[in-house]
Coordinates of C-alpha atoms in Angstrom, one line a residue:
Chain A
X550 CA 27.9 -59.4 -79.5
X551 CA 31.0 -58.6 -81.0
X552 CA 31.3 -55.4 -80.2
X553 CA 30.5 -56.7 -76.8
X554 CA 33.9 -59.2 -76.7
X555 CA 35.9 -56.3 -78.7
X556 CA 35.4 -54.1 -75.7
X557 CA 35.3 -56.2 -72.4
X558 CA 37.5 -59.3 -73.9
X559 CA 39.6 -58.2 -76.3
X560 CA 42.5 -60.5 -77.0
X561 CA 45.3 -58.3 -77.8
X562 CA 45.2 -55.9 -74.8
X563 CA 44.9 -58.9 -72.4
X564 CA 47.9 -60.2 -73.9
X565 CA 49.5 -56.9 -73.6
X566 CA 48.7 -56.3 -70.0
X567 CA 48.5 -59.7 -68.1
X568 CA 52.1 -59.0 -66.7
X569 CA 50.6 -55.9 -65.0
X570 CA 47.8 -57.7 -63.7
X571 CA 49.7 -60.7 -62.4
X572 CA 52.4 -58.2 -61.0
X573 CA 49.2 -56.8 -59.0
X574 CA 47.8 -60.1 -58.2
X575 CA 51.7 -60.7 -56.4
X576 CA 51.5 -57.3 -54.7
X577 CA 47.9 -58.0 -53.4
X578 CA 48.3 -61.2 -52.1
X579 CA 51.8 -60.1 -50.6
X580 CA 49.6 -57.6 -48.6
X581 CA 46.8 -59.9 -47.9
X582 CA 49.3 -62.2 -46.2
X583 CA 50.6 -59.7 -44.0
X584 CA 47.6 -58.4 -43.4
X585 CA 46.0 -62.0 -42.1
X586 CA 49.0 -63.2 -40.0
X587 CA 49.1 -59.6 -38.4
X588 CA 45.4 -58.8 -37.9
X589 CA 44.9 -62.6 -36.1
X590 CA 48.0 -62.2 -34.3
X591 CA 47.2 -58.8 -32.3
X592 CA 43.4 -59.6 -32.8
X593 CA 44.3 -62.9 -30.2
X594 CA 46.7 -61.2 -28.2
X595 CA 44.4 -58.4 -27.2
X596 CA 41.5 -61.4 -26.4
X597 CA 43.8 -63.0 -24.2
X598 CA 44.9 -59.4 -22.3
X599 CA 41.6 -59.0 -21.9
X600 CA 40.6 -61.7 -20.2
X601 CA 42.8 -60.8 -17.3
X602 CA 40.6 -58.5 -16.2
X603 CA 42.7 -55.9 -15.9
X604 CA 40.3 -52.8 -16.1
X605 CA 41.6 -50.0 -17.5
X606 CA 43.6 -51.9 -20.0
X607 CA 40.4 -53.5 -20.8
X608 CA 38.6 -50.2 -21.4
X609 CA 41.1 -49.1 -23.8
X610 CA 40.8 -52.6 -25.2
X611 CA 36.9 -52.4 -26.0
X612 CA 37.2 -48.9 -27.0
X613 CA 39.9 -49.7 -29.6
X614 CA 37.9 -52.4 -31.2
X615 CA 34.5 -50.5 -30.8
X616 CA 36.2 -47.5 -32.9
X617 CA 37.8 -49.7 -35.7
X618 CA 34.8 -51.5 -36.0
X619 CA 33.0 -48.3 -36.4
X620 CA 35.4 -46.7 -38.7
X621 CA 35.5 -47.3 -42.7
X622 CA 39.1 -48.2 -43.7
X623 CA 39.1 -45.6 -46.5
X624 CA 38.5 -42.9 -43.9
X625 CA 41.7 -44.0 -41.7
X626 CA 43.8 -44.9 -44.8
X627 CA 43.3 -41.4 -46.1
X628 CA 44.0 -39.7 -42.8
X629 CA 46.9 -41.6 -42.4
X630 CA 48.6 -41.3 -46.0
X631 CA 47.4 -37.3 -46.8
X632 CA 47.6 -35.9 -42.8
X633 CA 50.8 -38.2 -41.4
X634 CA 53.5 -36.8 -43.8
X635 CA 52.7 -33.1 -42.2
X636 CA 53.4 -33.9 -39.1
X637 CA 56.4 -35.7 -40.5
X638 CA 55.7 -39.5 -40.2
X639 CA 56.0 -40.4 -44.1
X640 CA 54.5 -44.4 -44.8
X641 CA 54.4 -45.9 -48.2
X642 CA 50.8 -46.4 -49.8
X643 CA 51.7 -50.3 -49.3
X644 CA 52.5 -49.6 -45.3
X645 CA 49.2 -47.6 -44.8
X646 CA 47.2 -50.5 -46.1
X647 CA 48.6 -52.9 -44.4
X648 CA 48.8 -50.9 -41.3
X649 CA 44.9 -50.0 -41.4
X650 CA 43.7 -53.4 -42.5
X651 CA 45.8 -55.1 -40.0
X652 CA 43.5 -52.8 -37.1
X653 CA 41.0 -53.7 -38.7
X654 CA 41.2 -57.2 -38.8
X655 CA 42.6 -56.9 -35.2
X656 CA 39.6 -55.4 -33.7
X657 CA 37.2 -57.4 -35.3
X658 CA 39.3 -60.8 -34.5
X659 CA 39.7 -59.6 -30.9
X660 CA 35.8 -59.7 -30.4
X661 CA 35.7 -62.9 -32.4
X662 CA 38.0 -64.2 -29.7
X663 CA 36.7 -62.9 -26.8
X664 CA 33.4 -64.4 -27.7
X665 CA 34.7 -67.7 -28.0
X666 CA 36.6 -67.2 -24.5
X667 CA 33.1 -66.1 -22.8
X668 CA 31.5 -69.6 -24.3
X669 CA 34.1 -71.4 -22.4
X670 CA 32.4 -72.8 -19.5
X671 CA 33.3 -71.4 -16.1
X672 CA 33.6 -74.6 -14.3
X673 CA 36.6 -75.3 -17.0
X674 CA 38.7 -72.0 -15.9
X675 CA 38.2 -73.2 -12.2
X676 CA 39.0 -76.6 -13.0
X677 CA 42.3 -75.6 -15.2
X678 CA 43.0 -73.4 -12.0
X679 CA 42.2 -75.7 -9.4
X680 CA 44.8 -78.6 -11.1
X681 CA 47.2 -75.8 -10.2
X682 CA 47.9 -75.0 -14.1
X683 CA 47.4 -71.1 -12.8
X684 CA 45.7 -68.4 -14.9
X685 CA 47.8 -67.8 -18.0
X686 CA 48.1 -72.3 -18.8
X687 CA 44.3 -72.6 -17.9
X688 CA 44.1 -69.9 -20.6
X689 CA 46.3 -71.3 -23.0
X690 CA 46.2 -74.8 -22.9
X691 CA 42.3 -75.1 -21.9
X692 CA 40.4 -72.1 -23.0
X693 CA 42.4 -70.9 -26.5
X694 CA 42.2 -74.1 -28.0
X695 CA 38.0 -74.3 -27.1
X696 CA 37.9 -70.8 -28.0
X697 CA 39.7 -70.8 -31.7
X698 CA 37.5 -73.6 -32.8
X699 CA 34.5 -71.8 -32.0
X700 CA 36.4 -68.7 -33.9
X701 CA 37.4 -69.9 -37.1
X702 CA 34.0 -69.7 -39.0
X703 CA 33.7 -66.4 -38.4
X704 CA 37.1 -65.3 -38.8
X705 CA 37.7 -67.2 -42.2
X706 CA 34.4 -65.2 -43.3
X707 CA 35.8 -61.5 -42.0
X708 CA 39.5 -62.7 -43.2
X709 CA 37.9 -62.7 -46.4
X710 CA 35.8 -59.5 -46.0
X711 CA 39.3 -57.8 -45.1
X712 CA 41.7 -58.8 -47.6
X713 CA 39.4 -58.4 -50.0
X714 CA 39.4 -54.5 -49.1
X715 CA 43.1 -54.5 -50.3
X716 CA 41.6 -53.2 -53.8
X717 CA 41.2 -49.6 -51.5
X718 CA 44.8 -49.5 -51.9
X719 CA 43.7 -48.3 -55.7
X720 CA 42.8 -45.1 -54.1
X721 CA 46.4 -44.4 -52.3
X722 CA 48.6 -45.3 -55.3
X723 CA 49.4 -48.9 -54.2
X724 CA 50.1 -50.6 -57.4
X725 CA 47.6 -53.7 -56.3
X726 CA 45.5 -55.4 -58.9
X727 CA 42.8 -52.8 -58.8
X728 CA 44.6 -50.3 -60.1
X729 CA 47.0 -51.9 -62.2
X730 CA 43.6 -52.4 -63.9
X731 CA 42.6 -49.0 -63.9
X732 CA 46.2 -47.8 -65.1
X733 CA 45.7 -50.1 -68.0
X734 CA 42.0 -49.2 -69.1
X735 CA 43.1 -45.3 -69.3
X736 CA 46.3 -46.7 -71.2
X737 CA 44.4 -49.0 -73.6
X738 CA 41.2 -47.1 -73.6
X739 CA 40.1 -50.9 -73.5
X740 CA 37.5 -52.3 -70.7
X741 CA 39.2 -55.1 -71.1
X742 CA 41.5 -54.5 -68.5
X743 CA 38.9 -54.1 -65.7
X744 CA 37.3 -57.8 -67.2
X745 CA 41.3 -59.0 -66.5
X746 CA 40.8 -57.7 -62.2
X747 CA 37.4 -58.9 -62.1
X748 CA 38.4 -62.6 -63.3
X749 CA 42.0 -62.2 -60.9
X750 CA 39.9 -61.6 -58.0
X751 CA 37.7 -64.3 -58.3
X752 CA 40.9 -66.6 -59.2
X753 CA 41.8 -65.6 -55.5
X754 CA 38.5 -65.5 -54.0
X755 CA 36.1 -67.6 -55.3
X756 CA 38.1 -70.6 -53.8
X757 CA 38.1 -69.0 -50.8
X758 CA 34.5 -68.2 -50.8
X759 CA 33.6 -71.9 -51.3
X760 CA 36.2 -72.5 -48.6
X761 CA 34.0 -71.1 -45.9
X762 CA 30.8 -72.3 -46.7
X763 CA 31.9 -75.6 -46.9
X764 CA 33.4 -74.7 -43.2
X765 CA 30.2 -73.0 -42.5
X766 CA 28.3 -76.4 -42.9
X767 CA 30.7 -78.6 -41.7
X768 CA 30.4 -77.1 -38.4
X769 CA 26.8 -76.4 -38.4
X770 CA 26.1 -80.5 -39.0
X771 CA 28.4 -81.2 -35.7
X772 CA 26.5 -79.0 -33.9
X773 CA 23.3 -80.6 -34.5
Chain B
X131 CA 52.0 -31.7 -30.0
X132 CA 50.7 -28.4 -31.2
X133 CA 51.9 -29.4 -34.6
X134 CA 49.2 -32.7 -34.2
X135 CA 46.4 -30.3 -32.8
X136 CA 46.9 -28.1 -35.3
X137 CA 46.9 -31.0 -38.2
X138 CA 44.2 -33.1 -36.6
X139 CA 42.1 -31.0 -34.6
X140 CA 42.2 -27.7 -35.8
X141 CA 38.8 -26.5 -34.8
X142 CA 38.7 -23.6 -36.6
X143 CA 38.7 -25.7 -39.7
X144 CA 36.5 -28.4 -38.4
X145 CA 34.2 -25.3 -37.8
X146 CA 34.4 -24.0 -41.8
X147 CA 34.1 -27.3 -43.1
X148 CA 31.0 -28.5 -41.3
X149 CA 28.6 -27.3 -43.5
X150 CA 30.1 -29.0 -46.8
X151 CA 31.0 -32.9 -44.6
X152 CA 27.0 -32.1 -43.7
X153 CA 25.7 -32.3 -46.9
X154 CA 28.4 -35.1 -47.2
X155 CA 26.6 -37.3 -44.8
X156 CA 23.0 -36.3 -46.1
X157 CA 24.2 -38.1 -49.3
X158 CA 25.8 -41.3 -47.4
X159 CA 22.2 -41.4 -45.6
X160 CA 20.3 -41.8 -48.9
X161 CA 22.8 -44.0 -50.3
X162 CA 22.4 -45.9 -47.3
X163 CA 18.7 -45.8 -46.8
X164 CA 18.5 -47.0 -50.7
X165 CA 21.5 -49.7 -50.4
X166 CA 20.7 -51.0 -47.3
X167 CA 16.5 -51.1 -48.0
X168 CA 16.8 -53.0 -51.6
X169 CA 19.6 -55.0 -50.1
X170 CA 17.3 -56.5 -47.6
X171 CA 14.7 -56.9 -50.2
X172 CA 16.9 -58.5 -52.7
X173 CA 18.5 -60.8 -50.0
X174 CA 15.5 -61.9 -49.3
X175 CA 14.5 -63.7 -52.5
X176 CA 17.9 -64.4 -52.8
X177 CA 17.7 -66.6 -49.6
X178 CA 14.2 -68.2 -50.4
X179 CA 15.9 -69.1 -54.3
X180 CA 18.6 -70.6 -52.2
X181 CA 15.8 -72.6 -50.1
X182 CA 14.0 -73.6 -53.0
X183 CA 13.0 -77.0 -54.1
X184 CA 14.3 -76.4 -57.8
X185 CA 17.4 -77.6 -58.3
X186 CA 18.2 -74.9 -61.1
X187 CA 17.0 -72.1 -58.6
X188 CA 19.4 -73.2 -56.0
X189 CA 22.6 -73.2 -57.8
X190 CA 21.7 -69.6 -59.3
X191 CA 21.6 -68.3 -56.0
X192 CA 24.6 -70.5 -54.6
X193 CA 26.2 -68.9 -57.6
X194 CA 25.2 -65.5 -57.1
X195 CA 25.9 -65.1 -53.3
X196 CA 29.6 -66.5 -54.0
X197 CA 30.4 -64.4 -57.2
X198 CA 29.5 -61.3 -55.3
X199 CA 30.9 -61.8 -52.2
X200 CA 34.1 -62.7 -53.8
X201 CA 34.1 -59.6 -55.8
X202 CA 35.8 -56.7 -53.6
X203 CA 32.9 -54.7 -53.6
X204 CA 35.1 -51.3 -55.2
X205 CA 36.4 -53.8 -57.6
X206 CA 32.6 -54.1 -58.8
X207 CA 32.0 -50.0 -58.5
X208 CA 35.1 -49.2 -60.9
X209 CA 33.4 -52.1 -63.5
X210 CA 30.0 -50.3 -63.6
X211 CA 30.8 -46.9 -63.6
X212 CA 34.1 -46.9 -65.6
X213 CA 33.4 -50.2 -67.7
X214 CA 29.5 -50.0 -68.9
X215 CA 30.0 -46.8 -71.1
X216 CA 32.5 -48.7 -73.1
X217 CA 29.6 -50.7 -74.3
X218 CA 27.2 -47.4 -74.7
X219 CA 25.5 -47.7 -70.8
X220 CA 26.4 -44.5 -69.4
X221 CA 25.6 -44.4 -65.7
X222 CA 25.1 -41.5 -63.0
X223 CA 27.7 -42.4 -60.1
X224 CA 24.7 -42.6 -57.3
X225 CA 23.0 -45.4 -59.7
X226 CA 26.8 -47.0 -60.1
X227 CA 27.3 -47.2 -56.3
X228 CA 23.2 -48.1 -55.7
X229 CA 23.7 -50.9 -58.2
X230 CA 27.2 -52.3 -57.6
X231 CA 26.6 -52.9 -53.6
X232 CA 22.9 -54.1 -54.0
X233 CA 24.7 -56.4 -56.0
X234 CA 27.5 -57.3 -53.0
X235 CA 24.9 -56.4 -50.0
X236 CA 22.5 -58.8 -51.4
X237 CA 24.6 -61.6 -51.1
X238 CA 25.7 -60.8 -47.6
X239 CA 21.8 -60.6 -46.3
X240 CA 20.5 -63.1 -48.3
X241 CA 23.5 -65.7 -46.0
X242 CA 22.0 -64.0 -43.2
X243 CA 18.6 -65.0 -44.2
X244 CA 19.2 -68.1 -44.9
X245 CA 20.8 -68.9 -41.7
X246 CA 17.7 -67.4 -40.0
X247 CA 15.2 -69.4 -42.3
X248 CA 17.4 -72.9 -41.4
X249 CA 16.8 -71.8 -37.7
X250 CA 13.0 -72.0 -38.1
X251 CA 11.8 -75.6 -37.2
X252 CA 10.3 -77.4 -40.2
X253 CA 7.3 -77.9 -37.8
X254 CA 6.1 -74.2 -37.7
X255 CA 6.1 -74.5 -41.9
X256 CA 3.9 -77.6 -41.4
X257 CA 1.5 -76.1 -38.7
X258 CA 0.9 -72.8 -40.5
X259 CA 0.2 -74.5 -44.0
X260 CA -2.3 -77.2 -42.1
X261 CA -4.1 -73.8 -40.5
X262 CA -4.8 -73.0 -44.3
X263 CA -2.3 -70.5 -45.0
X264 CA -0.5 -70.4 -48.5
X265 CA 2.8 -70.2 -48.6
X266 CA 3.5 -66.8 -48.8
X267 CA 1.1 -66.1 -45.4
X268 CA 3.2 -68.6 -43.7
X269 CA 6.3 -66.8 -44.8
X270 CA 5.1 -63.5 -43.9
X271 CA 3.4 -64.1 -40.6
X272 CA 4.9 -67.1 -39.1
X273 CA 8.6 -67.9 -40.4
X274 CA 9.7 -64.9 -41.5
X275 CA 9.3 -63.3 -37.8
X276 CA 11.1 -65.5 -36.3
X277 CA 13.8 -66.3 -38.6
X278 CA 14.6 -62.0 -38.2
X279 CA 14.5 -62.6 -34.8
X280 CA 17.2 -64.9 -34.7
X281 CA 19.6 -63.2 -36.8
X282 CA 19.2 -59.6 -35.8
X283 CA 22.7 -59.4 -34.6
X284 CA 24.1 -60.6 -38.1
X285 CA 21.5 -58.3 -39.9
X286 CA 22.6 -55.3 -38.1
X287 CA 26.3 -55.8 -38.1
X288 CA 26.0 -56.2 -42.2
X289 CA 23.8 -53.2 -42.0
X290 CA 26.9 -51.1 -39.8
X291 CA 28.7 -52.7 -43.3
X292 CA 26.8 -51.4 -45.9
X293 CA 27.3 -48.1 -43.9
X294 CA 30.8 -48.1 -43.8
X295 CA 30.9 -49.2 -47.5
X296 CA 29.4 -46.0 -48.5
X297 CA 32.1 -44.6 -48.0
X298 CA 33.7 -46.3 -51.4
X299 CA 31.6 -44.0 -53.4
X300 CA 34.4 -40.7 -52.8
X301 CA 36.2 -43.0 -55.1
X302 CA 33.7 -42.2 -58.2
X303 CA 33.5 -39.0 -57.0
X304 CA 30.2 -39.0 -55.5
X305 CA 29.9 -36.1 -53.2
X306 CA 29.1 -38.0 -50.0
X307 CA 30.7 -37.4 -46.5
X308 CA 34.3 -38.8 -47.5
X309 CA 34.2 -37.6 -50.6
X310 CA 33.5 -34.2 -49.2
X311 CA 35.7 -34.2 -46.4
X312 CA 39.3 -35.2 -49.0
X313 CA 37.8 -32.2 -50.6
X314 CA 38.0 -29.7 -47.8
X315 CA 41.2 -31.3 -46.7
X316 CA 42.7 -30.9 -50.3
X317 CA 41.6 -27.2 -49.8
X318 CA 43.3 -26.3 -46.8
X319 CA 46.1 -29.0 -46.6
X320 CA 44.7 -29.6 -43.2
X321 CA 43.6 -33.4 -42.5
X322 CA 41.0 -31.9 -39.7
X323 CA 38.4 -32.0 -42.1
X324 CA 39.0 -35.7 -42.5
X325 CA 39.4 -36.9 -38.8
X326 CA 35.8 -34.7 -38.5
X327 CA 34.6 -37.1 -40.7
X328 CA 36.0 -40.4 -38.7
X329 CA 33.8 -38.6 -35.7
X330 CA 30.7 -38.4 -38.1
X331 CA 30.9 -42.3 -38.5
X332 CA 31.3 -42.8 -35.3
X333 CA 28.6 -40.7 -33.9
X334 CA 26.5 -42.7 -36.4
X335 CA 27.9 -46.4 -36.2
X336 CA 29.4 -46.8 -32.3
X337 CA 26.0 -46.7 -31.4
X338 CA 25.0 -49.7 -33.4
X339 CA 28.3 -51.5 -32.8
X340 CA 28.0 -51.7 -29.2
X341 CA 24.3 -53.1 -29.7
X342 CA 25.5 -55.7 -32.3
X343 CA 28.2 -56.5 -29.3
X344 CA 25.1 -56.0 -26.6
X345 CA 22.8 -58.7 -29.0
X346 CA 25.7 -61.3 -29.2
X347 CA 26.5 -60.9 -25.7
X348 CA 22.6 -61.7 -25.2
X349 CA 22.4 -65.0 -27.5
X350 CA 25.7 -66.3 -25.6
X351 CA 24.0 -66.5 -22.5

């Protein structure tokens, strides 16, 4: 048992490397945020394009979320950070990230989204339309606001899915809890460092986790 | 332009790389088909512990689905592969990445389960246990069925994740399709090798997107 705390919980190399991890933990949820505020932003702007109508756009619409739904981020963060720079388009490991994840969360927000617009009712689009509020004030002012409460379980639970994938930065050099972590076990030669990440995620997470499922059940009891 | 082609989509390295991202994606299949067929089977009794009537057995499972989904799931790779031999358990990478997202996978099914058990009227539990089937029957033949039915969209699209997650394992150096596919590009400095591997997930996932999307579109109406 001892030998157990020596290695996973040993005091002196937390002490020595909790500015490291709580520099990650900034960096991480620094990227997270941009990542969320992005990823709903074009994720509900590309719902509400779609539901113009407008067919070709819409084509390249569906086929855009289809493919980053499809896609594992590691794949596109590697093709962007090792095959970008030769063709002379340079990011930083922290840009990539955010760049991918931010896709990412767009495409799967945008189908979120568009669900909730297709559960609107017709008869409320003609009505909007009929008050004279035309298409885009029937869309915001009557559909959206139907549509983003019928959203936010399920975004809150692939918000979560999402940022949590900021630890794949590790694998690009972005200096993100994960691998501050890592950087610190093959400095130490300690485990304790990877003990440090796994309790500074679930200082971030775990809250969050509860978060949802107390969402989760708040709106399943309405519905019923 | 050429200068893209020839970064991106340069056949003639797609071509010499095909047989190494091949063997790639035979190991992502067996991960998958061992992640994603224990994950379903954990999930399971992680769902019915979450059902139970025991008090104690409830909050273990409450526990376990929201430690592990609020672990990223590489987060819990690097701890068991790089972590457990500091306390003498050495592990082969494909047991590291098997264990670490049964672990995460579990938790994601066993909400899906749930959700499909809750959806299952109390009345079918009752009617199946008054025909004189135990408890298990009436799981098995009656509830179960139906609470599947009702979630197959959410079981799939977790399934396109557990996918996708395999792809974690290059990180540990397991020589799946990612992992093989850096490796060629690291070779010839070309990224083709990893753009053919983006086309292998997609030949293998779109598929099962668009039905996820095709199932939603179905419950919706």
């Amino acid at each position: 048992m001892d030998r157990f705390l020596e290695t996973f919980f040993n005091p002196v190399v937390m002490a020595q490397y909790t500015p490291d991890i709580l520099a990650g933990v900034w960096v991480t949820l620094q990227i997270a945020a941009a990542i969320i505020v992005a990823g709903i932003a074009a994720g509900l702007a590309l719902a509400c394009l779609r539901s113009y109508g407008i067919r070709v756009l819409n084509v390249f619409i569906i086929c855009y979320a289809d493919i980053f739904r499809a896609l594992p981020p590691l794949v596109v963060i590697l093709i962007l950070y090792f095959g970008f720079p030769s063709i002379g388009i340079q990011l930083s490991g922290p840009m990539v990230l955010f760049i991918v994840l931010a896709a990412t969360l767009a495409a799967f927000a945008e189908e979120i989204f568009w669900a909730g617009f297709s559960s609107v009712e017709k008869g409320q689009w003609e009505a909007g339309i009929a008050t004279g509020l035309g298409f885009t004030r029937t869309l915001t002012y009557i559909a959206l606001p139907q549509a983003f409460r019928l959203a936010i379980p399920p975004i809150v639970n692939r918000v979560l899915a999402i940022t949590k994938m900021t630890a794949l930065g590790s694998a690009i050099g972005v200096s993100e809890i994960l691998s501050s972590a890592t950087t610190a076990q093959s400095f130490s030669g300690s485990a304790t460092p990877l003990t440090m990440s796994v309790i500074a995620y679930l200082a971030i997470f775990l809250p969050m986790v509860a978060a949802a499922r107390w969402l989760e059940s708040r709106t399943a009891w309405k519905k019923r | 332009m050429d200068i893209f082609i020839d970064q991106f989509f340069n056949i003639e390295i797609m071509r010499k790389s095909f047989p190494l991202l091949l063997s790639g994606l035979w190991m992502t299949l067996k991960l998958c088909s061992a992640v994603i067929l224990l994950g379903l089977i954990g999930g399971l009794f992680v769902a019915l512990g979450n059902m139970s009537e025991r008090r104690w057995l409830r909050w273990i499972s409450i526990a376990y689905t929201d430690l592990f989904r609020a672990l990223p799931p590489l987060v819990l790779l690097i701890f068991i592969y790089a972590g457990l031999p500091f306390a003498g358990i050495n592990i082969s990478p494909f047991a590291a990445v098997v264990i670490a997202f049964l672990l995460n996978n579990s938790s994601y099914y066993a909400e899906v389960y749930r959700a499909g058990l809750i959806s299952v009227a109390k009345g079918q539990w009752e009617a199946a246990q008054s025909t004189g089937l135990t408890p298990a029957q009436t799981l098995i033949h009656v509830v179960l069925p139906q609470a599947v039915r009702n979630v197959l969209p959410d079981l799939l699209s977790n399934t396109v994740e557990v996918v996708k997650l395999t792809s974690l394992a290059s990180v540990i150096s397991l020589s799946e399709l990612l992992y093989n596919a850096g490796m060629a590009r690291s070779v010839t400095y070309n990224a083709s090798p990893l753009v053919l591997a983006a086309l292998f997930y997609l030949v293998l996932l779109w598929p099962l997107v668009r039905l996820v999307s095709h199932f939603q579109r179905r419950l919706a109406a």
